[in-house]
PDB file of C-alpha atoms in Angstrom:
ATOM      1  CA  MET A 148     -22.646  94.989  20.573  1.00  0.00           C
ATOM      2  CA  GLY A 149     -20.170  96.674  17.510  1.00  0.00           C
ATOM      3  CA  ARG A 150     -16.500  96.797  17.740  1.00  0.00           C
ATOM      4  CA  ARG A 151     -14.967  98.220  20.837  1.00  0.00           C
ATOM      5  CA  GLY A 152     -11.550  99.954  20.394  1.00  0.00           C
ATOM      6  CA  VAL A 153      -9.495  99.117  23.039  1.00  0.00           C
ATOM      7  CA  GLU A 154      -9.142 102.810  24.083  1.00  0.00           C
ATOM      8  CA  ASP A 155     -12.422 102.614  25.521  1.00  0.00           C
ATOM      9  CA  GLU A 156     -12.671 101.030  28.830  1.00  0.00           C
ATOM     10  CA  LEU A 157     -13.256  97.291  28.770  1.00  0.00           C
ATOM     11  CA  ARG A 158     -16.493  96.215  30.356  1.00  0.00           C
ATOM     12  CA  VAL A 159     -15.212  92.570  31.721  1.00  0.00           C
ATOM     13  CA  LEU A 160     -17.262  89.739  33.589  1.00  0.00           C
ATOM     14  CA  THR A 161     -15.597  87.176  35.714  1.00  0.00           C
ATOM     15  CA  VAL A 162     -18.348  84.451  36.564  1.00  0.00           C
ATOM     16  CA  CYS A 163     -18.633  81.697  38.779  1.00  0.00           C
ATOM     17  CA  GLY A 164     -21.542  79.630  40.154  1.00  0.00           C
ATOM     18  CA  VAL A 165     -22.613  81.772  43.054  1.00  0.00           C
ATOM     19  CA  GLY A 166     -20.518  84.628  42.660  1.00  0.00           C
ATOM     20  CA  MET A 167     -18.723  85.487  45.916  1.00  0.00           C
ATOM     21  CA  GLY A 168     -15.804  83.019  46.016  1.00  0.00           C
ATOM     22  CA  SER A 169     -14.041  81.941  42.760  1.00  0.00           C
ATOM     23  CA  CYS A 170     -15.021  84.936  40.719  1.00  0.00           C
ATOM     24  CA  LEU A 171     -13.799  87.550  43.100  1.00  0.00           C
ATOM     25  CA  ILE A 172     -10.389  85.457  43.353  1.00  0.00           C
ATOM     26  CA  LEU A 173     -10.618  85.337  39.146  1.00  0.00           C
ATOM     27  CA  ARG A 174     -11.289  89.064  39.112  1.00  0.00           C
ATOM     28  CA  MET A 175      -8.241  89.898  40.703  1.00  0.00           C
ATOM     29  CA  THR A 176      -5.758  87.651  38.457  1.00  0.00           C
ATOM     30  CA  ALA A 177      -8.072  89.385  35.449  1.00  0.00           C
ATOM     31  CA  GLU A 178      -7.169  93.096  36.962  1.00  0.00           C
ATOM     32  CA  GLU A 179      -3.632  92.248  37.139  1.00  0.00           C
ATOM     33  CA  VAL A 180      -3.230  90.937  33.641  1.00  0.00           C
ATOM     34  CA  PHE A 181      -5.081  94.118  32.188  1.00  0.00           C
ATOM     35  CA  THR A 182      -2.535  96.222  34.120  1.00  0.00           C
ATOM     36  CA  ARG A 183       0.081  94.029  32.598  1.00  0.00           C
ATOM     37  CA  LEU A 184      -1.130  94.421  28.926  1.00  0.00           C
ATOM     38  CA  GLY A 185      -1.924  98.561  29.322  1.00  0.00           C
ATOM     39  CA  LEU A 186      -5.543  98.088  28.788  1.00  0.00           C
ATOM     40  CA  ARG A 187      -8.428  99.930  30.843  1.00  0.00           C
ATOM     41  CA  ALA A 188     -10.743  97.547  32.255  1.00  0.00           C
ATOM     42  CA  ARG A 189     -14.001  97.477  34.893  1.00  0.00           C
ATOM     43  CA  VAL A 190     -14.086  93.934  35.905  1.00  0.00           C
ATOM     44  CA  THR A 191     -16.996  93.311  37.471  1.00  0.00           C
ATOM     45  CA  ALA A 192     -17.339  89.907  39.404  1.00  0.00           C
ATOM     46  CA  THR A 193     -20.660  87.882  39.225  1.00  0.00           C
ATOM     47  CA  ASP A 194     -22.841  84.409  39.313  1.00  0.00           C
ATOM     48  CA  VAL A 195     -23.714  82.967  35.896  1.00  0.00           C
ATOM     49  CA  SER A 196     -27.262  83.676  36.113  1.00  0.00           C
ATOM     50  CA  SER A 197     -26.988  87.410  36.802  1.00  0.00           C
ATOM     51  CA  ALA A 198     -24.184  87.972  34.267  1.00  0.00           C
ATOM     52  CA  HIS A 199     -26.580  87.140  31.436  1.00  0.00           C
ATOM     53  CA  GLY A 200     -28.520  90.475  32.117  1.00  0.00           C
ATOM     54  CA  MET A 201     -25.288  92.300  32.356  1.00  0.00           C
ATOM     55  CA  PRO A 202     -23.604  94.195  29.546  1.00  0.00           C
ATOM     56  CA  ALA A 203     -20.274  93.139  28.788  1.00  0.00           C
ATOM     57  CA  ASP A 204     -17.683  92.905  26.180  1.00  0.00           C
ATOM     58  CA  ILE A 205     -15.134  90.215  27.674  1.00  0.00           C
ATOM     59  CA  LEU A 206     -16.515  86.952  29.768  1.00  0.00           C
ATOM     60  CA  ILE A 207     -14.072  84.936  31.422  1.00  0.00           C
ATOM     61  CA  GLY A 208     -14.899  81.713  33.421  1.00  0.00           C
ATOM     62  CA  GLN A 209     -14.322  78.008  34.174  1.00  0.00           C
ATOM     63  CA  GLU A 210     -15.141  76.130  30.693  1.00  0.00           C
ATOM     64  CA  MET A 211     -18.146  74.641  32.437  1.00  0.00           C
ATOM     65  CA  HIS A 212     -19.319  77.887  32.952  1.00  0.00           C
ATOM     66  CA  THR A 213     -18.637  79.796  29.670  1.00  0.00           C
ATOM     67  CA  GLY A 214     -19.909  77.933  27.018  1.00  0.00           C
ATOM     68  CA  GLU A 215     -23.659  79.282  27.194  1.00  0.00           C
ATOM     69  CA  PHE A 216     -21.968  83.030  26.720  1.00  0.00           C
ATOM     70  CA  GLU A 217     -20.473  82.046  23.268  1.00  0.00           C
ATOM     71  CA  GLY A 218     -22.178  84.440  20.907  1.00  0.00           C
ATOM     72  CA  ARG A 219     -23.833  86.485  23.646  1.00  0.00           C
ATOM     73  CA  VAL A 220     -20.635  88.144  24.536  1.00  0.00           C
ATOM     74  CA  PRO A 221     -17.871  89.184  21.948  1.00  0.00           C
ATOM     75  CA  VAL A 222     -14.779  87.519  23.530  1.00  0.00           C
ATOM     76  CA  VAL A 223     -15.237  84.714  26.094  1.00  0.00           C
ATOM     77  CA  ILE A 224     -12.326  82.838  27.224  1.00  0.00           C
ATOM     78  CA  SER A 225     -11.983  79.778  29.733  1.00  0.00           C
ATOM     79  CA  VAL A 226      -9.680  79.528  32.335  1.00  0.00           C
ATOM     80  CA  ALA A 227      -8.419  76.463  34.206  1.00  0.00           C
ATOM     81  CA  ASN A 228      -6.281  78.076  36.703  1.00  0.00           C
ATOM     82  CA  PHE A 229      -7.633  80.873  38.530  1.00  0.00           C
ATOM     83  CA  LEU A 230      -4.494  81.975  39.711  1.00  0.00           C
ATOM     84  CA  ASP A 231      -2.099  81.553  36.816  1.00  0.00           C
ATOM     85  CA  LYS A 232      -1.960  85.422  35.237  1.00  0.00           C
ATOM     86  CA  ASP A 233       0.230  83.793  32.183  1.00  0.00           C
ATOM     87  CA  GLU A 234      -2.561  81.153  30.869  1.00  0.00           C
ATOM     88  CA  MET A 235      -5.149  84.346  30.979  1.00  0.00           C
ATOM     89  CA  GLN A 236      -3.081  86.395  29.590  1.00  0.00           C
ATOM     90  CA  ARG A 237      -2.076  84.296  26.788  1.00  0.00           C
ATOM     91  CA  LYS A 238      -5.785  83.223  26.245  1.00  0.00           C
ATOM     92  CA  LEU A 239      -7.120  87.008  26.540  1.00  0.00           C
ATOM     93  CA  VAL A 240      -4.280  88.249  23.784  1.00  0.00           C
ATOM     94  CA  ALA A 241      -5.598  85.511  21.256  1.00  0.00           C
ATOM     95  CA  ALA A 242      -9.332  85.982  21.614  1.00  0.00           C
ATOM     96  CA  MET A 243      -9.313  89.971  21.334  1.00  0.00           C
ATOM     97  CA  GLU A 244      -6.549  89.354  18.170  1.00  0.00           C
ATOM     98  CA  ALA A 245      -9.277  86.993  16.741  1.00  0.00           C
ATOM     99  CA  ALA A 246     -11.990  89.512  17.432  1.00  0.00           C
ATOM    100  CA  GLY A 247      -9.747  92.436  15.676  1.00  0.00           C
ATOM    101  CA  TRP A 248      -9.588  94.172  19.165  1.00  0.00           C
ATOM    102  CA  LEU A 249      -5.536  94.060  19.117  1.00  0.00           C
ATOM    103  CA  ALA A 250      -3.365  93.974  16.283  1.00  0.00           C
ATOM    104  CA  ALA A 251      -2.091  90.109  15.584  1.00  0.00           C
TER     105      ALA A 251
ATOM    106  CA  MET B 272     -12.658  98.997  64.522  1.00  0.00           C
ATOM    107  CA  ALA B 273     -10.425  96.722  62.641  1.00  0.00           C
ATOM    108  CA  ARG B 274      -9.576  95.017  65.817  1.00  0.00           C
ATOM    109  CA  CYS B 275     -13.133  94.420  66.550  1.00  0.00           C
ATOM    110  CA  VAL B 276     -13.437  92.846  63.218  1.00  0.00           C
ATOM    111  CA  ALA B 277     -10.510  90.872  63.377  1.00  0.00           C
ATOM    112  CA  ALA B 278     -11.791  89.589  66.389  1.00  0.00           C
ATOM    113  CA  GLU B 279     -14.995  88.165  65.164  1.00  0.00           C
ATOM    114  CA  ALA B 280     -13.504  86.554  62.227  1.00  0.00           C
ATOM    115  CA  ALA B 281     -13.112  82.644  62.891  1.00  0.00           C
ATOM    116  CA  VAL B 282     -10.095  81.147  61.641  1.00  0.00           C
ATOM    117  CA  SER B 283      -9.299  77.435  61.741  1.00  0.00           C
ATOM    118  CA  ALA B 284      -7.037  75.446  59.399  1.00  0.00           C
ATOM    119  CA  ARG B 285      -6.357  71.318  60.065  1.00  0.00           C
ATOM    120  CA  ILE B 286      -3.305  69.480  58.417  1.00  0.00           C
ATOM    121  CA  GLY B 287      -2.743  65.886  57.692  1.00  0.00           C
ATOM    122  CA  VAL B 288      -6.806  65.437  57.428  1.00  0.00           C
ATOM    123  CA  ALA B 289      -7.757  61.788  56.466  1.00  0.00           C
ATOM    124  CA  ALA B 290     -11.084  62.255  54.096  1.00  0.00           C
ATOM    125  CA  PRO B 291     -12.088  59.385  51.747  1.00  0.00           C
ATOM    126  CA  ASP B 292     -13.778  61.650  49.278  1.00  0.00           C
ATOM    127  CA  TRP B 293     -14.256  65.442  48.162  1.00  0.00           C
ATOM    128  CA  ARG B 294     -17.489  65.842  50.223  1.00  0.00           C
ATOM    129  CA  ALA B 295     -16.016  64.716  53.454  1.00  0.00           C
ATOM    130  CA  ALA B 296     -12.709  67.073  52.671  1.00  0.00           C
ATOM    131  CA  ILE B 297     -15.278  69.922  52.737  1.00  0.00           C
ATOM    132  CA  ARG B 298     -16.821  68.867  55.768  1.00  0.00           C
ATOM    133  CA  ALA B 299     -13.483  68.362  57.593  1.00  0.00           C
ATOM    134  CA  ALA B 300     -12.595  72.235  56.376  1.00  0.00           C
ATOM    135  CA  CYS B 301     -15.811  73.321  57.682  1.00  0.00           C
ATOM    136  CA  ARG B 302     -16.102  71.578  60.804  1.00  0.00           C
ATOM    137  CA  PRO B 303     -13.728  73.565  63.287  1.00  0.00           C
ATOM    138  CA  LEU B 304     -15.857  76.636  62.547  1.00  0.00           C
ATOM    139  CA  VAL B 305     -19.023  75.137  63.016  1.00  0.00           C
ATOM    140  CA  GLU B 306     -17.768  73.948  66.564  1.00  0.00           C
ATOM    141  CA  ARG B 307     -16.840  77.615  67.002  1.00  0.00           C
ATOM    142  CA  GLY B 308     -20.226  78.779  66.021  1.00  0.00           C
ATOM    143  CA  ALA B 309     -19.345  80.599  63.170  1.00  0.00           C
ATOM    144  CA  PHE B 310     -21.111  78.699  60.732  1.00  0.00           C
ATOM    145  CA  GLU B 311     -24.499  76.370  61.497  1.00  0.00           C
ATOM    146  CA  ARG B 312     -24.144  72.564  60.770  1.00  0.00           C
ATOM    147  CA  ARG B 313     -26.233  73.305  57.392  1.00  0.00           C
ATOM    148  CA  TYR B 314     -23.477  75.262  56.095  1.00  0.00           C
ATOM    149  CA  GLU B 315     -21.299  72.328  55.402  1.00  0.00           C
ATOM    150  CA  ASP B 316     -24.551  71.033  53.799  1.00  0.00           C
ATOM    151  CA  ARG B 317     -24.886  73.784  51.352  1.00  0.00           C
ATOM    152  CA  CYS B 318     -21.066  73.698  50.702  1.00  0.00           C
ATOM    153  CA  VAL B 319     -21.417  69.902  49.313  1.00  0.00           C
ATOM    154  CA  GLY B 320     -24.869  70.793  47.836  1.00  0.00           C
ATOM    155  CA  ILE B 321     -23.379  73.511  45.802  1.00  0.00           C
ATOM    156  CA  VAL B 322     -21.216  71.455  44.164  1.00  0.00           C
ATOM    157  CA  GLU B 323     -23.248  68.598  43.486  1.00  0.00           C
ATOM    158  CA  GLU B 324     -26.001  71.405  41.859  1.00  0.00           C
ATOM    159  CA  GLN B 325     -23.646  73.041  39.986  1.00  0.00           C
ATOM    160  CA  GLY B 326     -20.394  71.153  39.445  1.00  0.00           C
ATOM    161  CA  PRO B 327     -16.787  71.413  40.695  1.00  0.00           C
ATOM    162  CA  TYR B 328     -16.234  75.003  39.537  1.00  0.00           C
ATOM    163  CA  ILE B 329     -14.964  75.592  43.209  1.00  0.00           C
ATOM    164  CA  VAL B 330     -11.507  73.722  42.002  1.00  0.00           C
ATOM    165  CA  LEU B 331      -9.906  77.079  41.035  1.00  0.00           C
ATOM    166  CA  ALA B 332      -6.219  75.789  40.704  1.00  0.00           C
ATOM    167  CA  PRO B 333      -4.755  72.736  40.318  1.00  0.00           C
ATOM    168  CA  GLY B 334      -4.714  71.008  43.718  1.00  0.00           C
ATOM    169  CA  ILE B 335      -6.939  73.975  45.581  1.00  0.00           C
ATOM    170  CA  ALA B 336     -10.527  74.299  46.244  1.00  0.00           C
ATOM    171  CA  LEU B 337     -12.551  77.326  47.689  1.00  0.00           C
ATOM    172  CA  ALA B 338     -15.755  76.046  49.165  1.00  0.00           C
ATOM    173  CA  HIS B 339     -18.355  78.148  50.269  1.00  0.00           C
ATOM    174  CA  ALA B 340     -22.159  78.557  50.246  1.00  0.00           C
ATOM    175  CA  ARG B 341     -24.341  82.034  50.741  1.00  0.00           C
ATOM    176  CA  PRO B 342     -24.924  84.002  53.651  1.00  0.00           C
ATOM    177  CA  GLU B 343     -28.679  82.811  54.102  1.00  0.00           C
ATOM    178  CA  ASP B 344     -27.370  79.341  54.437  1.00  0.00           C
ATOM    179  CA  GLY B 345     -26.258  79.702  58.182  1.00  0.00           C
ATOM    180  CA  VAL B 346     -23.162  82.000  58.638  1.00  0.00           C
ATOM    181  CA  SER B 347     -22.835  83.556  62.003  1.00  0.00           C
ATOM    182  CA  ARG B 348     -20.020  85.662  61.180  1.00  0.00           C
ATOM    183  CA  LEU B 349     -16.808  85.785  58.889  1.00  0.00           C
ATOM    184  CA  GLY B 350     -14.796  82.727  58.861  1.00  0.00           C
ATOM    185  CA  LEU B 351     -12.158  81.405  56.947  1.00  0.00           C
ATOM    186  CA  GLY B 352     -10.876  77.605  57.052  1.00  0.00           C
ATOM    187  CA  ALA B 353      -8.631  74.911  55.550  1.00  0.00           C
ATOM    188  CA  ALA B 354      -8.044  71.267  55.449  1.00  0.00           C
ATOM    189  CA  VAL B 355      -4.978  70.233  54.023  1.00  0.00           C
ATOM    190  CA  LEU B 356      -5.547  66.215  53.087  1.00  0.00           C
ATOM    191  CA  GLU B 357      -3.168  63.153  53.460  1.00  0.00           C
ATOM    192  CA  VAL B 358      -4.379  62.038  50.344  1.00  0.00           C
ATOM    193  CA  PRO B 359      -5.810  64.451  47.787  1.00  0.00           C
ATOM    194  CA  VAL B 360      -9.057  63.286  46.387  1.00  0.00           C
ATOM    195  CA  THR B 361     -10.923  64.439  43.067  1.00  0.00           C
ATOM    196  CA  PHE B 362     -13.533  66.729  42.688  1.00  0.00           C
ATOM    197  CA  GLY B 363     -14.124  65.541  38.741  1.00  0.00           C
ATOM    198  CA  HIS B 364     -12.446  68.746  37.480  1.00  0.00           C
ATOM    199  CA  PRO B 365     -11.294  68.516  34.208  1.00  0.00           C
ATOM    200  CA  ASP B 366      -7.773  70.210  34.903  1.00  0.00           C
ATOM    201  CA  ASN B 367      -7.226  71.062  38.443  1.00  0.00           C
ATOM    202  CA  ASP B 368      -7.764  67.595  40.151  1.00  0.00           C
ATOM    203  CA  PRO B 369      -6.305  66.068  42.728  1.00  0.00           C
ATOM    204  CA  VAL B 370      -6.897  68.202  45.107  1.00  0.00           C
ATOM    205  CA  ASP B 371      -5.298  68.229  48.440  1.00  0.00           C
ATOM    206  CA  VAL B 372      -5.741  72.032  49.509  1.00  0.00           C
ATOM    207  CA  VAL B 373      -9.784  72.823  50.485  1.00  0.00           C
ATOM    208  CA  LEU B 374     -10.340  76.350  51.625  1.00  0.00           C
ATOM    209  CA  VAL B 375     -13.754  77.296  52.683  1.00  0.00           C
ATOM    210  CA  PHE B 376     -15.010  80.892  53.943  1.00  0.00           C
ATOM    211  CA  GLY B 377     -18.633  81.992  54.860  1.00  0.00           C
ATOM    212  CA  SER B 378     -20.038  84.997  54.930  1.00  0.00           C
ATOM    213  CA  PRO B 379     -22.644  86.615  56.954  1.00  0.00           C
ATOM    214  CA  ASP B 380     -23.655  89.029  54.397  1.00  0.00           C
ATOM    215  CA  ALA B 381     -23.034  90.182  51.059  1.00  0.00           C
ATOM    216  CA  ASP B 382     -19.953  92.586  51.616  1.00  0.00           C
ATOM    217  CA  SER B 383     -18.362  91.325  54.931  1.00  0.00           C
ATOM    218  CA  HIS B 384     -16.004  88.955  52.905  1.00  0.00           C
ATOM    219  CA  LEU B 385     -15.010  91.050  49.931  1.00  0.00           C
ATOM    220  CA  GLY B 386     -11.487  92.457  51.807  1.00  0.00           C
ATOM    221  CA  LEU B 387     -10.868  88.991  52.600  1.00  0.00           C
ATOM    222  CA  LEU B 388     -11.402  87.543  49.558  1.00  0.00           C
ATOM    223  CA  SER B 389      -8.869  90.065  48.213  1.00  0.00           C
ATOM    224  CA  ALA B 390      -6.319  89.389  50.404  1.00  0.00           C
ATOM    225  CA  LEU B 391      -6.764  85.319  49.994  1.00  0.00           C
ATOM    226  CA  ALA B 392      -6.487  86.053  46.213  1.00  0.00           C
ATOM    227  CA  ARG B 393      -3.125  87.808  47.133  1.00  0.00           C
ATOM    228  CA  ALA B 394      -2.316  85.024  49.482  1.00  0.00           C
ATOM    229  CA  LEU B 395      -2.748  82.493  46.870  1.00  0.00           C
ATOM    230  CA  LEU B 396      -1.092  84.288  44.039  1.00  0.00           C
ATOM    231  CA  GLY B 397       1.880  84.523  46.480  1.00  0.00           C
ATOM    232  CA  GLY B 398       2.046  80.907  47.299  1.00  0.00           C
ATOM    233  CA  LEU B 399      -0.404  80.260  50.035  1.00  0.00           C
ATOM    234  CA  ALA B 400      -1.424  76.700  49.359  1.00  0.00           C
ATOM    235  CA  ASP B 401       2.358  75.582  49.314  1.00  0.00           C
ATOM    236  CA  ARG B 402       2.785  77.050  52.658  1.00  0.00           C
ATOM    237  CA  LEU B 403      -0.332  75.773  54.424  1.00  0.00           C
ATOM    238  CA  ARG B 404       1.051  72.089  52.575  1.00  0.00           C
ATOM    239  CA  GLU B 405       4.566  72.793  54.140  1.00  0.00           C
ATOM    240  CA  ALA B 406       2.727  73.685  57.567  1.00  0.00           C
ATOM    241  CA  ARG B 407       4.087  71.565  60.604  1.00  0.00           C
ATOM    242  CA  SER B 408       0.986  71.703  62.621  1.00  0.00           C
ATOM    243  CA  GLY B 409      -2.560  73.305  62.844  1.00  0.00           C
ATOM    244  CA  THR B 410      -1.552  76.097  64.673  1.00  0.00           C
ATOM    245  CA  GLU B 411       0.765  76.872  62.064  1.00  0.00           C
ATOM    246  CA  ALA B 412      -1.301  76.534  59.544  1.00  0.00           C
ATOM    247  CA  SER B 413      -4.149  78.820  61.307  1.00  0.00           C
ATOM    248  CA  ARG B 414      -1.344  81.116  61.833  1.00  0.00           C
ATOM    249  CA  LEU B 415      -1.344  81.792  57.982  1.00  0.00           C
ATOM    250  CA  LEU B 416      -4.882  82.213  57.526  1.00  0.00           C
ATOM    251  CA  GLU B 417      -4.641  84.955  60.192  1.00  0.00           C
ATOM    252  CA  GLY B 418      -2.293  86.612  58.018  1.00  0.00           C
ATOM    253  CA  VAL B 419      -4.815  86.689  55.198  1.00  0.00           C
ATOM    254  CA  VAL B 420      -7.754  87.810  57.744  1.00  0.00           C
ATOM    255  CA  SER B 421      -5.741  90.443  58.949  1.00  0.00           C
ATOM    256  CA  ASP B 422      -4.354  91.748  55.621  1.00  0.00           C
ATOM    257  CA  GLY B 423      -8.183  91.574  54.310  1.00  0.00           C
ATOM    258  CA  ARG B 424      -9.435  94.298  57.079  1.00  0.00           C
TER     259      ARG B 424
END
């Protein structure tokens, strides 16, 4: 799980409890944010337990789900409002800068 | 073909719903789809049960919840419902309470809802919840959901 250049396609997981509702909404929002940022990303929506077995560079979900992925996925962000592209973009950029993937 | 899919999807929105708590609100959103035979009664129970077990993660934005259970929990055909509440309820979500728009969907298999959910995401990003809140009748609100279903075909 080494450092990954942002020129590579990012493997992104959006997670929720069942894996067929909220995380699909979150995926749409995430795809728009990555497009805005000009980053290539393959975003997969899944449930929390399946996510544990999937390789990922970035994981996005609600705070109640993301805690268990800290330290397992390099960049983990928690979003409160799944429809707020600005909130997600702000948190994503800050976390990717902190990981050294984007220049601060 | 596409017409068939649209005809098979059940849609129902209710406005001015009086629900004393979040459980009643989820049931209110499900009930018309149960009455139409799209969902079995036990689907309602599972929509509530999943929140009891996993927490209020279905509250995905301020004021908006998206309830659902799994295909094996009693879904006969694709359904999309909404209950706009007279008085908002709390789900216990740290950021997005209180909730006054409760959406529900059910899918008969693992794939049938994918187009619908993409369309629903687009609609929500475009302000669907406010348009549901402003609807003057259940018919008008249902028409908004029908628009989502046809966009998701």
